[in-house]
Amino acid sequence: MQKTPRAILIVFCLLIISPAIGKFFNLDPFSSHNENRNPSQRPQLSWTEADIENFPQEYQAYFNDNFGFRSTLVRGNFLLRYGLLGVSTSDRVVIGKNGWFYYTGQGALDDSRGITRFNENHMRKWAHDLVLKKNWLNTKGIRYLLIIPPNKGTIYPEFLPDGYGRVSERTGLDDFTDYLRHHTDLTVLDLRAPLLAQKKKLNLFMRSDTHWNNYGAFLAYQDLIRQLSSWFPSIEPFELDDFDISPRKRSAGDLAHMIGGSDFISEENYIFAPKKPFSAKMIEKEQGRRDPFTMTKVGTALPRAIIFRDSFFTAMVPFVAEHFSVSRFISERWNSRTQMDEILDEFNPDIVIEETVERLIEPDGNFFAQGIPSYLATAVAGVRIETEKRE
């Protein structure tokens, strides 16, 4: 039997132990790769039966996210699969046409293609919770507004790869907004219309990111303030002429990060420099966290706002904060854990805004899955979702 050459055995052994050596001596030349998720943490072993049973799987997940030279291999995988073959390295990202990337997680493409549909029982449950919030706030003289930014694929389906066309012209978002319009008196700001109206004039979303660019965020901001100005006549939106707008190269977005291409892809966004400097200032931010934070405009009689949001609102913050004397931004939904009674006492808002992107609408879920907060309990009996459609 022919012997395996010693050099091959040595190379094989080095390859086997290189992840451990790289990790121990921190030899990876590249920084840890951001994949838009939290890497698994080293599990702590305790001597309970459940911990002993789960430890191998938990440690495997930790090792897969932290072995030596992982960042180098992730980038190499991107160069091989995307650079040479033009395919994605992640099942969470679809490579579209003309360098456009699309997110597949959270049903985003099903939403945009008209596959996602919501049944009436699920929508009634969500509507109930939304109306409960709105009615409770109204008893305190506070307005409530729901904002829904669209998915990227909803505005730009034309750059999806072949085979990802519309299955139905009607979408789950259509089901949801129609249900709220016909069965409740909620005010809902569906941002599809202003974006679709302007997409041929301006590029509104980032090619390598799930989010809109600053043009898209500005159009959404304008639509928001136009709605609010009907309630608060002292505010009106800025126009494009109020800014010096210039293109600027920026690093790749979150979708490029997911497939390992953040070091090799860049794209253009737009800088909005106000001709008259903005005056809203950040006065409070928890150390090391994006949210919550508070913006203020000292010496103004503008309304006060609390805004529950996701990452789509980030680019809107500088514009929106200019229209409130105090604006409190909270990166979560108003849910069972939210101490809303305490927040109202502290910030005394005139309006509460809740923003959630299309792909995060889950009418089969529940805002108050852990129970209706005690401050809302007395208001539940007064909530009625109409069974007949409004005219």
XYZ file of C-alpha atoms in Angstrom:
391
model
C 0.000 0.000 0.000
C 1.382 3.388 -1.007
C 2.247 5.688 1.885
C 0.836 9.207 2.092
C 3.651 11.745 1.580
C 4.797 13.282 4.858
C 4.330 16.832 3.520
C 0.636 16.197 2.874
C 0.195 14.863 6.409
C 1.904 17.920 7.859
C -0.251 20.309 5.818
C -3.385 18.395 6.820
C -2.502 18.569 10.510
C -1.741 22.295 10.294
C -5.087 22.921 8.632
C -6.870 20.958 11.346
C -5.280 22.874 14.224
C -5.053 26.311 12.546
C -8.490 27.527 13.798
C -7.453 26.847 17.386
C -4.035 28.449 16.915
C -5.524 31.455 15.155
C -8.050 31.938 17.933
C -5.556 31.500 20.773
C -2.949 33.881 19.325
C -5.457 36.212 17.624
C -3.758 35.809 14.243
C -6.688 36.646 11.938
C -5.606 39.783 9.987
C -9.219 40.896 9.506
C -11.530 42.338 12.112
C -14.550 40.407 13.271
C -17.150 40.362 10.533
C -20.499 42.046 11.118
C -23.258 39.727 9.881
C -26.169 41.753 11.269
C -26.688 39.358 14.133
C -25.191 38.785 17.534
C -22.518 36.059 17.529
C -23.034 33.139 19.866
C -21.477 33.589 23.292
C -19.387 31.028 25.126
C -21.840 28.887 27.129
C -21.344 28.439 30.858
C -21.403 24.828 31.954
C -23.309 23.994 35.102
C -24.062 20.561 36.428
C -27.795 20.536 35.859
C -29.156 17.854 33.560
C -30.555 20.396 31.073
C -27.280 22.368 30.855
C -25.218 19.239 30.361
C -27.569 18.089 27.613
C -27.523 21.459 25.778
C -23.839 22.293 26.255
C -22.473 20.468 23.158
C -24.870 22.239 20.773
C -24.343 25.628 22.446
C -20.555 25.256 22.348
C -20.719 24.167 18.713
C -22.642 27.364 17.883
C -20.082 29.418 19.818
C -17.155 27.759 18.029
C -18.760 28.213 14.599
C -19.000 31.961 15.220
C -15.580 32.442 16.829
C -12.953 30.027 15.467
C -9.626 31.380 14.311
C -9.326 32.881 10.799
C -13.122 32.891 10.456
C -13.148 36.498 9.217
C -10.556 35.672 6.569
C -12.526 32.653 5.388
C -15.779 34.645 5.251
C -14.157 37.203 2.954
C -12.544 34.484 0.854
C -15.899 32.771 0.480
C -17.406 36.047 -0.758
C -14.647 36.563 -3.334
C -15.043 33.037 -4.631
C -18.817 32.707 -4.741
C -19.937 36.277 -5.462
C -16.835 37.591 -7.239
C -16.386 34.620 -9.547
C -19.791 32.937 -9.670
C -22.137 35.850 -8.950
C -24.072 33.968 -6.255
C -24.874 34.799 -2.648
C -22.989 33.276 0.265
C -26.041 33.482 2.535
C -29.590 32.190 2.247
C -30.691 35.484 3.830
C -29.553 37.497 0.791
C -30.624 37.226 -2.850
C -28.414 38.730 -5.545
C -30.590 40.792 -7.860
C -29.931 42.646 -11.084
C -27.535 45.583 -11.534
C -25.812 44.987 -8.195
C -28.996 45.098 -6.080
C -29.176 42.844 -3.015
C -32.411 41.775 -1.318
C -33.111 40.467 2.176
C -34.991 37.165 2.372
C -35.447 37.034 6.152
C -38.684 37.758 8.015
C -40.720 36.986 4.890
C -39.575 40.186 3.153
C -39.675 38.772 -0.382
C -42.947 36.950 0.246
C -44.396 40.323 1.297
C -43.226 42.050 -1.856
C -44.295 39.252 -4.200
C -47.841 39.045 -2.836
C -47.353 35.644 -1.181
C -47.866 36.861 2.389
C -51.546 36.983 3.337
C -53.191 37.671 6.701
C -56.448 36.149 7.857
C -59.152 38.183 9.551
C -58.755 36.657 13.020
C -55.085 37.594 13.125
C -55.720 41.099 11.859
C -58.521 41.589 14.388
C -56.117 40.718 17.196
C -53.555 43.278 16.057
C -56.234 45.877 15.423
C -57.551 45.336 18.942
C -54.159 46.087 20.485
C -53.596 49.135 18.297
C -57.034 50.563 19.091
C -56.444 49.879 22.787
C -53.288 51.993 22.672
C -54.929 54.746 20.681
C -58.061 54.967 22.871
C -56.054 54.976 26.102
C -53.855 57.796 24.814
C -56.866 59.761 23.607
C -58.334 59.771 27.131
C -55.180 61.650 28.117
C -55.397 64.091 25.196
C -52.549 62.389 23.313
C -52.615 61.519 19.601
C -51.520 58.126 18.209
C -50.089 57.429 14.735
C -48.942 54.177 13.127
C -46.314 54.450 10.340
C -45.445 51.600 7.934
C -42.353 51.938 5.688
C -42.347 49.457 2.773
C -39.812 46.734 2.141
C -37.140 47.410 -0.448
C -38.614 44.804 -2.802
C -42.009 46.495 -2.627
C -40.592 49.708 -4.124
C -37.967 48.135 -6.405
C -39.252 44.725 -7.554
C -37.752 45.278 -11.012
C -34.234 44.463 -9.793
C -35.166 41.127 -8.242
C -33.648 38.151 -10.086
C -35.694 36.257 -12.647
C -38.095 33.884 -10.967
C -39.001 36.316 -8.177
C -41.883 38.077 -9.890
C -45.218 39.017 -8.332
C -47.501 36.076 -7.550
C -50.384 38.424 -6.763
C -50.884 42.146 -7.218
C -52.501 42.232 -3.776
C -50.172 41.929 -0.775
C -50.443 41.236 2.929
C -49.853 44.938 3.581
C -52.901 45.687 1.443
C -54.918 43.250 3.563
C -53.703 44.850 6.779
C -54.133 48.516 5.886
C -57.533 47.871 4.311
C -58.667 46.046 7.431
C -57.590 48.890 9.701
C -59.225 51.465 7.439
C -62.550 49.618 7.261
C -62.811 48.369 10.847
C -61.088 51.004 13.021
C -60.621 54.739 13.280
C -56.832 54.463 13.529
C -54.673 56.881 11.554
C -52.176 54.802 9.552
C -49.431 56.299 7.385
C -48.639 53.815 4.589
C -45.478 55.174 2.961
C -45.641 53.237 -0.291
C -47.405 55.940 -2.305
C -44.900 58.828 -1.904
C -41.960 56.527 -2.592
C -43.480 54.875 -5.657
C -44.375 58.318 -7.011
C -40.754 59.498 -6.865
C -38.722 56.360 -7.606
C -38.261 57.194 -11.290
C -36.836 60.612 -10.426
C -34.565 59.569 -7.557
C -32.913 56.411 -6.302
C -34.541 55.903 -2.887
C -32.992 52.703 -1.490
C -29.432 51.485 -0.987
C -28.400 48.695 -3.358
C -26.400 46.776 -0.727
C -28.668 47.496 2.244
C -32.196 46.664 3.395
C -32.892 50.348 4.104
C -33.775 53.426 2.118
C -31.113 56.057 1.480
C -31.390 59.646 2.685
C -33.624 60.625 -0.234
C -36.080 57.875 0.664
C -35.929 58.811 4.331
C -36.551 62.475 3.469
C -39.664 61.677 1.407
C -40.974 59.546 4.271
C -40.253 62.381 6.691
C -42.166 64.867 4.512
C -45.213 62.595 4.388
C -45.080 62.157 8.158
C -44.930 65.897 8.882
C -47.726 66.640 6.421
C -49.908 64.232 8.383
C -48.871 65.751 11.709
C -49.449 69.314 10.491
C -53.186 68.586 10.311
C -53.062 68.050 14.075
C -50.307 70.532 14.918
C -50.536 73.509 12.521
C -47.328 75.034 13.910
C -45.191 72.480 12.061
C -44.596 72.037 8.334
C -42.034 69.925 6.480
C -38.756 71.089 5.002
C -38.381 71.049 1.236
C -35.409 69.818 -0.787
C -34.468 73.457 -1.472
C -33.740 73.860 2.252
C -30.650 71.657 1.873
C -27.379 71.479 0.013
C -27.446 67.896 -1.206
C -24.306 66.135 -2.342
C -23.451 62.502 -3.174
C -20.940 60.731 -1.005
C -19.407 57.274 -1.140
C -20.131 55.137 1.883
C -19.230 51.651 3.018
C -21.395 48.743 2.023
C -24.723 48.168 3.732
C -26.054 45.408 5.937
C -26.760 42.962 3.098
C -23.168 43.190 1.868
C -22.050 42.521 5.451
C -24.207 39.400 5.562
C -22.458 37.888 2.538
C -18.933 38.906 3.553
C -18.489 41.695 1.018
C -18.240 44.740 3.273
C -14.547 45.259 2.477
C -15.062 45.060 -1.272
C -18.301 46.950 -1.969
C -19.127 50.623 -1.570
C -21.993 52.717 -2.838
C -23.335 56.216 -2.959
C -25.653 57.930 -0.496
C -26.561 61.616 -0.238
C -25.633 64.140 2.405
C -28.386 66.608 3.347
C -26.681 69.715 4.747
C -29.329 72.173 5.998
C -28.820 75.711 4.732
C -30.074 76.890 8.104
C -28.375 74.728 10.752
C -30.570 72.357 12.712
C -30.995 73.236 16.381
C -32.303 70.000 17.943
C -29.738 68.572 20.352
C -29.358 65.145 21.896
C -29.534 65.483 25.670
C -29.740 61.894 26.789
C -28.472 58.599 25.499
C -27.785 55.386 27.363
C -24.092 54.575 27.254
C -23.222 52.033 24.588
C -26.766 51.799 23.194
C -28.428 53.251 20.111
C -31.709 53.838 21.940
C -33.400 55.229 23.855
C -32.335 58.833 23.407
C -33.952 62.241 23.629
C -33.717 65.258 21.320
C -34.760 68.766 22.393
C -35.205 72.251 20.940
C -34.827 74.671 23.833
C -37.149 77.669 24.057
C -39.789 76.484 21.593
C -43.507 75.838 21.986
C -43.490 72.917 19.545
C -45.316 69.666 20.372
C -43.677 66.797 22.246
C -43.384 63.258 20.870
C -42.558 59.697 21.871
C -41.508 57.559 18.912
C -41.276 53.759 18.987
C -39.250 52.723 15.980
C -37.084 50.239 14.141
C -33.939 50.903 12.088
C -35.866 52.483 9.194
C -36.468 55.566 11.300
C -32.747 56.181 11.942
C -32.193 58.346 8.839
C -35.385 60.288 9.597
C -34.364 61.300 13.124
C -32.429 64.536 12.275
C -35.323 65.861 10.182
C -38.128 64.825 12.527
C -36.455 66.123 15.698
C -36.560 69.669 14.312
C -40.356 69.736 14.653
C -40.655 68.848 18.336
C -39.595 70.631 21.504
C -38.887 67.163 22.950
C -38.705 63.895 21.020
C -37.981 60.595 22.739
C -36.835 57.747 20.455
C -37.221 54.144 21.631
C -35.976 51.247 19.491
C -38.670 48.684 20.262
C -42.391 48.124 20.020
C -44.778 49.248 22.678
C -45.318 45.847 24.266
C -46.138 44.118 27.560
C -42.839 45.224 29.139
C -43.166 48.907 28.206
C -43.783 51.078 31.259
C -45.804 53.506 29.209
C -47.493 55.154 32.161
C -44.093 56.115 33.558
C -42.872 57.303 30.140
C -45.903 59.565 29.777
C -45.352 61.025 33.237
C -41.723 61.791 32.402
C -42.086 63.210 28.876
C -45.672 64.510 28.762
C -46.083 63.925 24.974
C -48.674 65.384 22.640
C -48.339 62.414 20.284
C -47.074 58.827 20.324
C -45.790 57.504 16.998
C -45.206 53.812 16.402
C -43.219 52.877 13.273
C -42.724 49.351 11.958
C -41.398 48.283 8.568
C -43.608 46.136 6.333
C -41.696 42.909 6.946
C -42.156 43.216 10.723
C -45.940 43.351 10.552
C -47.042 40.098 12.138
C -50.797 40.087 12.652
C -50.540 36.502 13.885
C -48.376 37.834 16.712
C -49.378 39.861 19.732
C -48.134 43.185 21.075
C -49.142 42.119 24.561
C -48.203 38.442 24.416
C -47.013 38.598 28.035
C -50.240 40.145 29.242
C -52.012 43.500 29.047
C -50.060 46.010 31.189
C -51.914 47.046 34.324
C -52.163 50.682 33.206
C -54.174 49.531 30.159
C -56.319 46.949 31.896
C -59.218 49.296 32.674
C -59.359 50.413 29.018
C -59.723 46.927 27.494
C -63.481 46.725 28.012
C -63.963 49.863 25.937
C -62.265 48.489 22.815
C -64.534 47.348 20.027
C -63.363 46.277 16.574
C -66.192 46.811 14.143
C -67.362 43.679 12.360
C -68.972 45.600 9.536
C -66.936 47.612 7.076
C -66.922 51.382 7.334
C -68.072 53.280 4.295
